[in-house]
Amino acid sequence: MQIVTLTKDTKKNILDRLLKRSPDSYPEFEARVQAIIDRVKKDGDEAIFSYTKQFDGAEINAQNVRVTAEEIEEAYEKVDQSLLDVIRKSLVNIRSYHEKQRRYSWFDSTENGTMLGQKITPLAVAGVYVPGGKAVYPSSVLMNVVPAKVAGVGRIVMTTPPGRDGKIPPSTLVAAHEAGVDEIYKVGGAQAIAALAFGTESIPKADKITGPGNIYVALAKKAVCGRVSIDSVAGPSEILVLADETANPRYVAADLLSQAEHDEMASAILVTTSEALAKAVTEEIEEFLKTLSRAEIIRKSLDQYGFILLAASMEEAIDAANEIASEHLEIIADNAFEVMMKIRNAGAIFIGPHSSEPLGDYFAGPNHVLPTNGTAKFYSALSVDDFIKKSSIVYYSREALEPIHRDIIAFAEAERLTAHANSIKVRFE
């Protein structure tokens, strides 16, 4: 990793480099993705079966596109009981956390005959995308399904790419069943997003699509946004560790590598006030790389997007963290809670030497679907709020409307909207 003195210029250069990883920086893929979307919109099932054969090598048709109860039973037989136990423990924590986010309708009435309120309605259909291919992500299943389930979504539909044998990884199926998915379909990539956005003969149209994916999935979600709601256009994974001289360099190195192994475009950044820590972390990283299975991916990630920034003070370090607005932020410092109070921009904040980022990925309970590429400045983690609608409720009796009706007429006429004004006038002719 490069050790760089933190200055205004170095910070800007790093931000510019990180932003190049955004899905918005790959326009050459957009036409390809749009062509897939257009064909699925036009040809429905025929298109998704064709693309599944082309991209995944699987023979999928109307008879086998939906996962059956028998396939789920078979998955349970193949998953180790120990993993099933962990999935269930994690599910309890995730559900418990998200239940605290549940919102309720409210109404406020007055004696003069008014009632105002907010009506909470869960979405009818949620579409959850789960990546496939070489990796298997049962944790992503739980994180996307649980908040929808807690919100009260009526129908949760999941899509995930099949293997060449037309099957879905057993741990993915088990996680989906445990979390409460209603339907699972064997389709991935941009074609799955298009199917959820427009519906096909086999796959229902969703009101919202959530879940991570590759550049094709990200750009497809961006393209259909507006036709349906989406969680975000997610970029590669990120971690920023904010540390002082009290931090254990072995812990810091291990935590940085935990995200760098995701992807060659993943970002791992240490911002510290200690030059001694910076040097010790680089040494620990080299030692870890001798044994880690994804060392080649990690090295490419660190070479391109790995930085150690030396700050003159903790205040300067905090400012840099707020500018970068990382997906995951760890604070390993003597006054970690005080530092946390000064953080404005981060997807998830992990405090102290024993709150490493994978704790949030798998088990603690908060959602691991988080804003990337600096969007933590204005976006939040996936939550129950993402799966509900809020309708304003307005009721006025004639007695309540009468004393203020001229005010409304005056306001409407000031905007030259005479039909608005007339709508009030006719009630007092």
Tab-separated table of C-alpha atoms in Angstrom:
chain	number	residue	atom	x	y	z
A	1	MET	CA	0.000	0.000	0.000
A	2	GLN	CA	1.130	3.513	-0.735
A	3	ILE	CA	1.922	5.686	2.298
A	4	VAL	CA	0.965	9.259	1.458
A	5	THR	CA	1.068	12.435	3.515
A	6	LEU	CA	-2.459	13.792	3.750
A	7	THR	CA	-2.774	17.158	2.007
A	8	LYS	CA	-5.517	18.911	0.102
A	9	ASP	CA	-4.028	17.738	-3.197
A	10	THR	CA	-3.456	14.098	-2.192
A	11	LYS	CA	-6.991	13.900	-0.832
A	12	LYS	CA	-8.412	15.248	-4.090
A	13	ASN	CA	-6.328	12.831	-6.172
A	14	ILE	CA	-7.516	9.862	-4.117
A	15	LEU	CA	-11.158	10.959	-4.326
A	16	ASP	CA	-10.846	11.325	-8.105
A	17	ARG	CA	-9.358	7.853	-8.381
A	18	LEU	CA	-12.031	6.278	-6.181
A	19	LEU	CA	-14.854	7.881	-8.148
A	20	LYS	CA	-13.545	6.266	-11.344
A	21	ARG	CA	-14.774	2.940	-9.935
A	22	SER	CA	-18.384	4.112	-10.109
A	23	PRO	CA	-20.724	2.266	-12.510
A	24	ASP	CA	-21.259	5.675	-14.106
A	25	SER	CA	-17.677	5.477	-15.399
A	26	TYR	CA	-18.376	2.564	-17.749
A	27	PRO	CA	-20.518	3.981	-20.572
A	28	GLU	CA	-19.213	1.317	-22.983
A	29	PHE	CA	-21.402	-1.246	-21.173
A	30	GLU	CA	-24.582	0.838	-21.181
A	31	ALA	CA	-25.624	0.112	-24.771
A	32	ARG	CA	-25.119	-3.626	-24.208
A	33	VAL	CA	-27.196	-3.532	-21.046
A	34	GLN	CA	-29.948	-1.483	-22.687
A	35	ALA	CA	-30.156	-3.990	-25.535
A	36	ILE	CA	-30.707	-6.806	-23.026
A	37	ILE	CA	-33.383	-4.799	-21.223
A	38	ASP	CA	-35.183	-3.940	-24.456
A	39	ARG	CA	-35.217	-7.557	-25.587
A	40	VAL	CA	-36.549	-8.840	-22.245
A	41	LYS	CA	-39.213	-6.140	-22.291
A	42	LYS	CA	-40.240	-7.236	-25.806
A	43	ASP	CA	-39.814	-11.033	-25.693
A	44	GLY	CA	-40.234	-11.871	-21.999
A	45	ASP	CA	-39.463	-15.474	-21.065
A	46	GLU	CA	-37.949	-16.317	-24.452
A	47	ALA	CA	-35.317	-13.610	-23.918
A	48	ILE	CA	-34.369	-14.587	-20.373
A	49	PHE	CA	-34.078	-18.279	-21.316
A	50	SER	CA	-31.870	-17.373	-24.270
A	51	TYR	CA	-29.613	-15.103	-22.200
A	52	THR	CA	-29.362	-17.713	-19.437
A	53	LYS	CA	-28.118	-20.236	-21.998
A	54	GLN	CA	-25.691	-17.668	-23.455
A	55	PHE	CA	-24.234	-16.284	-20.219
A	56	ASP	CA	-24.677	-19.093	-17.693
A	57	GLY	CA	-24.653	-22.163	-19.940
A	58	ALA	CA	-27.861	-23.479	-18.369
A	59	GLU	CA	-30.933	-24.865	-20.132
A	60	ILE	CA	-33.791	-23.026	-18.421
A	61	ASN	CA	-37.402	-23.041	-19.582
A	62	ALA	CA	-40.886	-22.287	-18.296
A	63	GLN	CA	-41.036	-25.659	-16.524
A	64	ASN	CA	-37.829	-25.313	-14.478
A	65	VAL	CA	-37.199	-21.564	-14.142
A	66	ARG	CA	-38.844	-21.462	-10.728
A	67	VAL	CA	-37.188	-23.297	-7.852
A	68	THR	CA	-39.408	-26.074	-6.560
A	69	ALA	CA	-40.129	-27.224	-3.012
A	70	GLU	CA	-38.246	-30.427	-3.831
A	71	GLU	CA	-35.142	-28.450	-4.792
A	72	ILE	CA	-35.301	-26.586	-1.493
A	73	GLU	CA	-35.625	-29.854	0.420
A	74	GLU	CA	-32.611	-31.185	-1.458
A	75	ALA	CA	-30.649	-28.045	-0.533
A	76	TYR	CA	-31.326	-28.633	3.167
A	77	GLU	CA	-29.881	-32.132	2.811
A	78	LYS	CA	-26.673	-30.727	1.316
A	79	VAL	CA	-26.041	-27.848	3.747
A	80	ASP	CA	-24.016	-28.651	6.844
A	81	GLN	CA	-26.021	-28.397	10.037
A	82	SER	CA	-23.345	-26.115	11.488
A	83	LEU	CA	-23.844	-23.588	8.664
A	84	LEU	CA	-27.618	-23.823	9.030
A	85	ASP	CA	-27.258	-23.064	12.744
A	86	VAL	CA	-25.130	-19.997	11.967
A	87	ILE	CA	-27.635	-18.772	9.357
A	88	ARG	CA	-30.428	-19.080	11.899
A	89	LYS	CA	-28.475	-17.247	14.617
A	90	SER	CA	-27.585	-14.477	12.188
A	91	LEU	CA	-31.209	-14.276	11.060
A	92	VAL	CA	-32.356	-13.686	14.652
A	93	ASN	CA	-29.919	-10.765	15.029
A	94	ILE	CA	-30.796	-9.220	11.667
A	95	ARG	CA	-34.539	-9.521	12.268
A	96	SER	CA	-34.268	-8.092	15.797
A	97	TYR	CA	-32.313	-5.070	14.547
A	98	HIS	CA	-34.695	-4.322	11.697
A	99	GLU	CA	-37.821	-4.741	13.814
A	100	LYS	CA	-36.686	-1.626	15.691
A	101	GLN	CA	-36.979	0.272	12.400
A	102	ARG	CA	-40.626	-0.620	11.868
A	103	ARG	CA	-42.886	2.409	11.317
A	104	TYR	CA	-46.569	2.785	12.069
A	105	SER	CA	-49.349	4.938	10.693
A	106	TRP	CA	-50.271	7.952	12.817
A	107	PHE	CA	-53.199	10.363	12.916
A	108	ASP	CA	-53.562	13.666	14.750
A	109	SER	CA	-57.018	15.243	15.170
A	110	THR	CA	-58.187	18.573	16.578
A	111	GLU	CA	-61.432	19.711	18.192
A	112	ASN	CA	-62.292	22.006	15.293
A	113	GLY	CA	-62.704	19.085	12.877
A	114	THR	CA	-59.340	18.368	11.261
A	115	MET	CA	-57.370	15.192	11.049
A	116	LEU	CA	-53.870	14.931	9.597
A	117	GLY	CA	-51.725	11.853	9.497
A	118	GLN	CA	-49.428	9.481	7.694
A	119	LYS	CA	-50.499	6.069	6.444
A	120	ILE	CA	-47.775	3.421	6.170
A	121	THR	CA	-48.250	0.818	3.437
A	122	PRO	CA	-45.747	-1.949	2.623
A	123	LEU	CA	-44.831	-2.538	-1.010
A	124	ALA	CA	-46.800	-5.274	-2.745
A	125	VAL	CA	-43.863	-7.030	-4.472
A	126	ALA	CA	-40.151	-6.806	-3.683
A	127	GLY	CA	-37.566	-8.196	-6.091
A	128	VAL	CA	-34.293	-9.370	-4.548
A	129	TYR	CA	-31.261	-10.016	-6.727
A	130	VAL	CA	-28.572	-12.364	-5.389
A	131	PRO	CA	-25.265	-12.732	-7.275
A	132	GLY	CA	-24.050	-16.149	-8.347
A	133	GLY	CA	-21.160	-17.400	-10.427
A	134	LYS	CA	-17.978	-18.343	-8.559
A	135	ALA	CA	-19.074	-16.828	-5.241
A	136	VAL	CA	-22.018	-17.718	-2.997
A	137	TYR	CA	-23.654	-15.075	-0.804
A	138	PRO	CA	-26.275	-16.422	1.628
A	139	SER	CA	-25.551	-13.373	3.815
A	140	SER	CA	-26.811	-11.074	1.032
A	141	VAL	CA	-30.008	-13.090	0.901
A	142	LEU	CA	-30.674	-12.429	4.583
A	143	MET	CA	-29.781	-8.740	4.406
A	144	ASN	CA	-32.104	-8.026	1.480
A	145	VAL	CA	-35.024	-10.218	2.465
A	146	VAL	CA	-35.335	-9.515	6.204
A	147	PRO	CA	-36.121	-5.771	6.008
A	148	ALA	CA	-38.726	-6.479	3.313
A	149	LYS	CA	-40.257	-9.185	5.464
A	150	VAL	CA	-40.300	-6.968	8.573
A	151	ALA	CA	-41.885	-4.161	6.537
A	152	GLY	CA	-44.752	-6.494	5.632
A	153	VAL	CA	-44.108	-6.810	1.886
A	154	GLY	CA	-46.785	-9.090	0.463
A	155	ARG	CA	-44.642	-11.034	-2.033
A	156	ILE	CA	-40.854	-11.392	-2.041
A	157	VAL	CA	-39.405	-12.651	-5.319
A	158	MET	CA	-35.740	-13.615	-5.633
A	159	THR	CA	-33.664	-14.094	-8.777
A	160	THR	CA	-30.181	-15.586	-8.906
A	161	PRO	CA	-28.126	-17.082	-11.744
A	162	PRO	CA	-27.994	-20.887	-11.993
A	163	GLY	CA	-24.913	-22.993	-12.539
A	164	ARG	CA	-24.405	-24.887	-15.777
A	165	ASP	CA	-26.377	-27.720	-14.229
A	166	GLY	CA	-29.389	-25.445	-13.800
A	167	LYS	CA	-29.125	-25.520	-10.027
A	168	ILE	CA	-28.790	-22.830	-7.355
A	169	PRO	CA	-26.165	-23.204	-4.570
A	170	PRO	CA	-27.755	-25.006	-1.611
A	171	SER	CA	-26.729	-22.382	0.964
A	172	THR	CA	-28.441	-19.676	-1.108
A	173	LEU	CA	-31.678	-21.662	-1.263
A	174	VAL	CA	-31.596	-22.489	2.438
A	175	ALA	CA	-30.949	-18.851	3.403
A	176	ALA	CA	-33.825	-17.728	1.167
A	177	HIS	CA	-36.232	-20.252	2.653
A	178	GLU	CA	-35.213	-19.415	6.227
A	179	ALA	CA	-35.626	-15.679	5.559
A	180	GLY	CA	-39.093	-16.117	4.042
A	181	VAL	CA	-38.698	-15.665	0.280
A	182	ASP	CA	-41.909	-16.542	-1.548
A	183	GLU	CA	-40.539	-17.383	-5.005
A	184	ILE	CA	-37.055	-18.043	-6.400
A	185	TYR	CA	-36.216	-17.876	-10.111
A	186	LYS	CA	-33.124	-19.128	-11.926
A	187	VAL	CA	-32.051	-16.061	-13.828
A	188	GLY	CA	-29.181	-13.610	-13.321
A	189	GLY	CA	-27.492	-10.569	-14.800
A	190	ALA	CA	-29.119	-7.604	-16.517
A	191	GLN	CA	-31.829	-9.915	-17.856
A	192	ALA	CA	-32.973	-10.701	-14.297
A	193	ILE	CA	-33.226	-7.001	-13.468
A	194	ALA	CA	-35.241	-6.402	-16.648
A	195	ALA	CA	-37.548	-9.306	-15.810
A	196	LEU	CA	-38.228	-7.881	-12.352
A	197	ALA	CA	-38.736	-4.386	-13.768
A	198	PHE	CA	-41.211	-5.312	-16.532
A	199	GLY	CA	-42.407	-8.815	-15.695
A	200	THR	CA	-42.412	-11.829	-18.027
A	201	GLU	CA	-44.713	-14.798	-18.497
A	202	SER	CA	-42.975	-16.549	-15.575
A	203	ILE	CA	-41.493	-13.789	-13.423
A	204	PRO	CA	-43.711	-11.155	-11.779
A	205	LYS	CA	-43.030	-7.443	-11.993
A	206	ALA	CA	-41.640	-6.005	-8.757
A	207	ASP	CA	-42.240	-2.604	-7.178
A	208	LYS	CA	-38.648	-2.415	-5.947
A	209	ILE	CA	-35.401	-4.213	-6.805
A	210	THR	CA	-32.602	-4.579	-4.273
A	211	GLY	CA	-29.373	-6.537	-4.100
A	212	PRO	CA	-25.753	-6.355	-5.292
A	213	GLY	CA	-24.312	-7.482	-8.612
A	214	ASN	CA	-21.655	-6.910	-11.254
A	215	ILE	CA	-21.384	-3.917	-13.584
A	216	TYR	CA	-24.184	-5.288	-15.835
A	217	VAL	CA	-26.533	-5.626	-12.879
A	218	ALA	CA	-25.630	-2.167	-11.554
A	219	LEU	CA	-26.191	-0.494	-14.922
A	220	ALA	CA	-29.435	-2.418	-15.474
A	221	LYS	CA	-30.765	-1.199	-12.124
A	222	LYS	CA	-29.807	2.332	-13.098
A	223	ALA	CA	-31.578	1.948	-16.460
A	224	VAL	CA	-34.883	0.697	-14.993
A	225	CYS	CA	-34.935	3.137	-12.069
A	226	GLY	CA	-38.151	5.120	-12.396
A	227	ARG	CA	-39.987	2.186	-13.886
A	228	VAL	CA	-39.393	0.545	-10.515
A	229	SER	CA	-37.656	1.676	-7.345
A	230	ILE	CA	-34.118	0.421	-6.634
A	231	ASP	CA	-31.926	0.444	-3.551
A	232	SER	CA	-28.887	2.057	-5.222
A	233	VAL	CA	-26.430	1.766	-8.086
A	234	ALA	CA	-23.732	0.095	-6.037
A	235	GLY	CA	-20.026	0.221	-6.772
A	236	PRO	CA	-17.154	-1.958	-5.498
A	237	SER	CA	-16.679	-2.544	-1.775
A	238	GLU	CA	-14.828	-0.040	0.427
A	239	ILE	CA	-13.292	0.170	3.874
A	240	LEU	CA	-11.650	3.070	5.672
A	241	VAL	CA	-9.901	2.535	8.999
A	242	LEU	CA	-9.405	5.625	11.161
A	243	ALA	CA	-6.675	4.846	13.694
A	244	ASP	CA	-4.188	6.395	16.094
A	245	GLU	CA	-1.021	5.066	17.699
A	246	THR	CA	-3.009	2.833	20.083
A	247	ALA	CA	-4.303	0.615	17.256
A	248	ASN	CA	-3.018	-2.929	16.824
A	249	PRO	CA	-1.363	-3.003	13.361
A	250	ARG	CA	-2.208	-6.688	12.902
A	251	TYR	CA	-5.905	-5.982	13.450
A	252	VAL	CA	-5.829	-3.005	11.086
A	253	ALA	CA	-4.063	-4.952	8.333
A	254	ALA	CA	-6.477	-7.873	8.634
A	255	ASP	CA	-9.490	-5.551	8.428
A	256	LEU	CA	-8.197	-3.717	5.360
A	257	LEU	CA	-7.611	-7.030	3.585
A	258	SER	CA	-11.089	-8.272	4.449
A	259	GLN	CA	-12.535	-5.833	1.917
A	260	ALA	CA	-9.684	-5.829	-0.598
A	261	GLU	CA	-10.359	-9.527	-1.279
A	262	HIS	CA	-13.834	-8.764	-2.662
A	263	ASP	CA	-12.743	-7.332	-5.963
A	264	GLU	CA	-9.753	-5.948	-7.835
A	265	MET	CA	-11.575	-2.604	-7.725
A	266	ALA	CA	-12.291	-2.695	-3.991
A	267	SER	CA	-10.833	0.120	-1.920
A	268	ALA	CA	-8.967	-0.192	1.391
A	269	ILE	CA	-7.748	2.983	3.098
A	270	LEU	CA	-6.038	3.632	6.416
A	271	VAL	CA	-6.062	7.189	7.740
A	272	THR	CA	-3.789	7.539	10.749
A	273	THR	CA	-1.873	10.055	12.826
A	274	SER	CA	0.905	7.521	13.481
A	275	GLU	CA	3.751	6.928	11.015
A	276	ALA	CA	4.886	3.957	13.116
A	277	LEU	CA	1.441	2.354	12.737
A	278	ALA	CA	1.485	2.994	8.991
A	279	LYS	CA	4.791	1.149	8.554
A	280	ALA	CA	3.766	-1.703	10.846
A	281	VAL	CA	0.497	-2.183	8.933
A	282	THR	CA	2.331	-2.491	5.599
A	283	GLU	CA	4.554	-5.178	7.104
A	284	GLU	CA	1.575	-7.090	8.489
A	285	ILE	CA	-0.163	-6.917	5.123
A	286	GLU	CA	2.808	-8.529	3.407
A	287	GLU	CA	2.827	-11.337	5.954
A	288	PHE	CA	-0.911	-11.989	5.546
A	289	LEU	CA	-0.614	-12.061	1.753
A	290	LYS	CA	1.680	-15.068	1.977
A	291	THR	CA	-1.205	-17.209	3.212
A	292	LEU	CA	-4.505	-15.688	2.032
A	293	SER	CA	-6.325	-17.544	-0.738
A	294	ARG	CA	-7.287	-14.456	-2.740
A	295	ALA	CA	-3.868	-12.793	-2.522
A	296	GLU	CA	-3.701	-12.003	-6.252
A	297	ILE	CA	-7.014	-10.122	-6.172
A	298	ILE	CA	-5.972	-8.348	-2.964
A	299	ARG	CA	-2.650	-7.172	-4.430
A	300	LYS	CA	-4.350	-5.699	-7.491
A	301	SER	CA	-6.907	-3.972	-5.277
A	302	LEU	CA	-4.237	-2.494	-2.995
A	303	ASP	CA	-2.016	-1.456	-5.903
A	304	GLN	CA	-4.826	0.552	-7.482
A	305	TYR	CA	-7.041	1.665	-4.616
A	306	GLY	CA	-5.147	0.981	-1.390
A	307	PHE	CA	-3.774	3.954	0.525
A	308	ILE	CA	-2.305	4.805	3.892
A	309	LEU	CA	-2.827	8.495	4.606
A	310	LEU	CA	-0.696	10.175	7.266
A	311	ALA	CA	-2.623	12.983	8.959
A	312	ALA	CA	-1.107	15.737	11.090
A	313	SER	CA	-3.947	15.488	13.626
A	314	MET	CA	-7.027	13.432	14.390
A	315	GLU	CA	-9.206	16.374	13.289
A	316	GLU	CA	-7.521	16.296	9.873
A	317	ALA	CA	-8.000	12.535	9.725
A	318	ILE	CA	-11.707	12.895	10.552
A	319	ASP	CA	-12.134	15.537	7.840
A	320	ALA	CA	-10.581	13.159	5.305
A	321	ALA	CA	-12.884	10.329	6.402
A	322	ASN	CA	-15.917	12.586	5.974
A	323	GLU	CA	-14.777	13.601	2.489
A	324	ILE	CA	-14.192	10.029	1.368
A	325	ALA	CA	-17.535	8.891	2.887
A	326	SER	CA	-16.632	5.220	2.891
A	327	GLU	CA	-19.077	2.325	2.779
A	328	HIS	CA	-17.469	0.828	5.906
A	329	LEU	CA	-15.645	2.952	8.499
A	330	GLU	CA	-13.720	1.470	11.412
A	331	ILE	CA	-12.543	3.642	14.285
A	332	ILE	CA	-9.671	2.148	16.273
A	333	ALA	CA	-8.495	4.969	18.500
A	334	ASP	CA	-8.112	5.848	22.150
A	335	ASN	CA	-11.200	8.091	22.073
A	336	ALA	CA	-13.214	6.109	19.520
A	337	PHE	CA	-16.693	7.176	20.674
A	338	GLU	CA	-15.705	10.847	20.674
A	339	VAL	CA	-14.370	10.425	17.131
A	340	MET	CA	-17.584	8.647	16.096
A	341	MET	CA	-19.639	11.688	17.090
A	342	LYS	CA	-17.687	13.764	14.543
A	343	ILE	CA	-18.285	11.379	11.648
A	344	ARG	CA	-20.967	12.675	9.287
A	345	ASN	CA	-20.503	10.426	6.270
A	346	ALA	CA	-20.224	6.645	6.431
A	347	GLY	CA	-22.423	3.714	5.480
A	348	ALA	CA	-21.697	1.783	8.679
A	349	ILE	CA	-19.418	2.713	11.587
A	350	PHE	CA	-17.527	0.064	13.552
A	351	ILE	CA	-16.140	1.229	16.885
A	352	GLY	CA	-13.193	-0.228	18.762
A	353	PRO	CA	-10.577	-2.927	18.136
A	354	HIS	CA	-12.980	-5.879	18.303
A	355	SER	CA	-15.738	-4.537	16.009
A	356	SER	CA	-14.208	-5.618	12.713
A	357	GLU	CA	-16.163	-5.122	9.490
A	358	PRO	CA	-17.035	-8.819	8.872
A	359	LEU	CA	-19.023	-8.698	12.113
A	360	GLY	CA	-21.431	-6.415	10.245
A	361	ASP	CA	-21.309	-8.468	7.050
A	362	TYR	CA	-22.586	-11.596	8.705
A	363	PHE	CA	-23.871	-11.438	12.209
A	364	ALA	CA	-24.339	-8.247	14.243
A	365	GLY	CA	-27.725	-7.320	12.768
A	366	PRO	CA	-27.392	-3.959	10.954
A	367	ASN	CA	-27.748	-4.221	7.205
A	368	HIS	CA	-24.648	-4.758	5.091
A	369	VAL	CA	-26.224	-3.268	1.948
A	370	LEU	CA	-24.543	0.131	2.178
A	371	PRO	CA	-23.888	3.230	0.046
A	372	THR	CA	-20.633	3.262	-1.955
A	373	ASN	CA	-18.589	5.714	-4.055
A	374	GLY	CA	-19.098	8.655	-1.706
A	375	THR	CA	-22.888	8.331	-1.718
A	376	ALA	CA	-22.856	7.866	2.071
A	377	LYS	CA	-23.004	11.675	2.065
A	378	PHE	CA	-26.698	11.380	1.187
A	379	TYR	CA	-27.744	7.696	1.199
A	380	SER	CA	-28.241	5.236	4.061
A	381	ALA	CA	-28.057	1.494	4.649
A	382	LEU	CA	-30.876	-0.662	3.300
A	383	SER	CA	-33.665	-0.664	5.869
A	384	VAL	CA	-37.336	-1.324	6.526
A	385	ASP	CA	-38.022	2.194	5.208
A	386	ASP	CA	-36.965	1.013	1.743
A	387	PHE	CA	-39.934	-1.340	1.569
A	388	ILE	CA	-42.770	0.949	2.652
A	389	LYS	CA	-44.691	3.898	1.236
A	390	LYS	CA	-45.915	6.853	3.260
A	391	SER	CA	-49.208	8.437	2.263
A	392	SER	CA	-50.252	11.758	3.766
A	393	ILE	CA	-53.775	11.840	5.226
A	394	VAL	CA	-55.825	15.061	5.190
A	395	TYR	CA	-59.353	15.536	6.542
A	396	TYR	CA	-61.105	18.892	7.152
A	397	SER	CA	-64.729	19.373	8.133
A	398	ARG	CA	-66.638	22.320	6.655
A	399	GLU	CA	-66.372	24.042	10.017
A	400	ALA	CA	-62.581	23.673	9.960
A	401	LEU	CA	-62.259	24.799	6.332
A	402	GLU	CA	-64.501	27.877	6.566
A	403	PRO	CA	-62.220	30.199	8.609
A	404	ILE	CA	-59.182	29.596	6.374
A	405	HIS	CA	-60.762	29.149	2.941
A	406	ARG	CA	-60.078	32.748	1.869
A	407	ASP	CA	-56.373	32.281	2.704
A	408	ILE	CA	-56.201	29.298	0.351
A	409	ILE	CA	-58.018	31.227	-2.396
A	410	ALA	CA	-55.607	34.136	-2.019
A	411	PHE	CA	-52.595	31.827	-2.253
A	412	ALA	CA	-53.948	30.094	-5.375
A	413	GLU	CA	-54.785	33.398	-7.099
A	414	ALA	CA	-51.315	34.703	-6.315
A	415	GLU	CA	-50.001	31.788	-8.358
A	416	ARG	CA	-52.638	32.491	-11.067
A	417	LEU	CA	-54.130	29.047	-10.614
A	418	THR	CA	-57.792	30.031	-10.787
A	419	ALA	CA	-59.102	26.470	-10.921
A	420	HIS	CA	-57.344	25.801	-7.618
A	421	ALA	CA	-59.022	28.864	-6.144
A	422	ASN	CA	-62.377	27.866	-7.598
A	423	SER	CA	-62.158	24.401	-6.026
A	424	ILE	CA	-62.301	26.123	-2.618
A	425	LYS	CA	-64.764	28.892	-3.616
A	426	VAL	CA	-67.517	26.522	-4.732
A	427	ARG	CA	-67.782	25.076	-1.263
A	428	PHE	CA	-68.827	28.467	0.157
A	429	GLU	CA	-71.084	29.817	-2.596
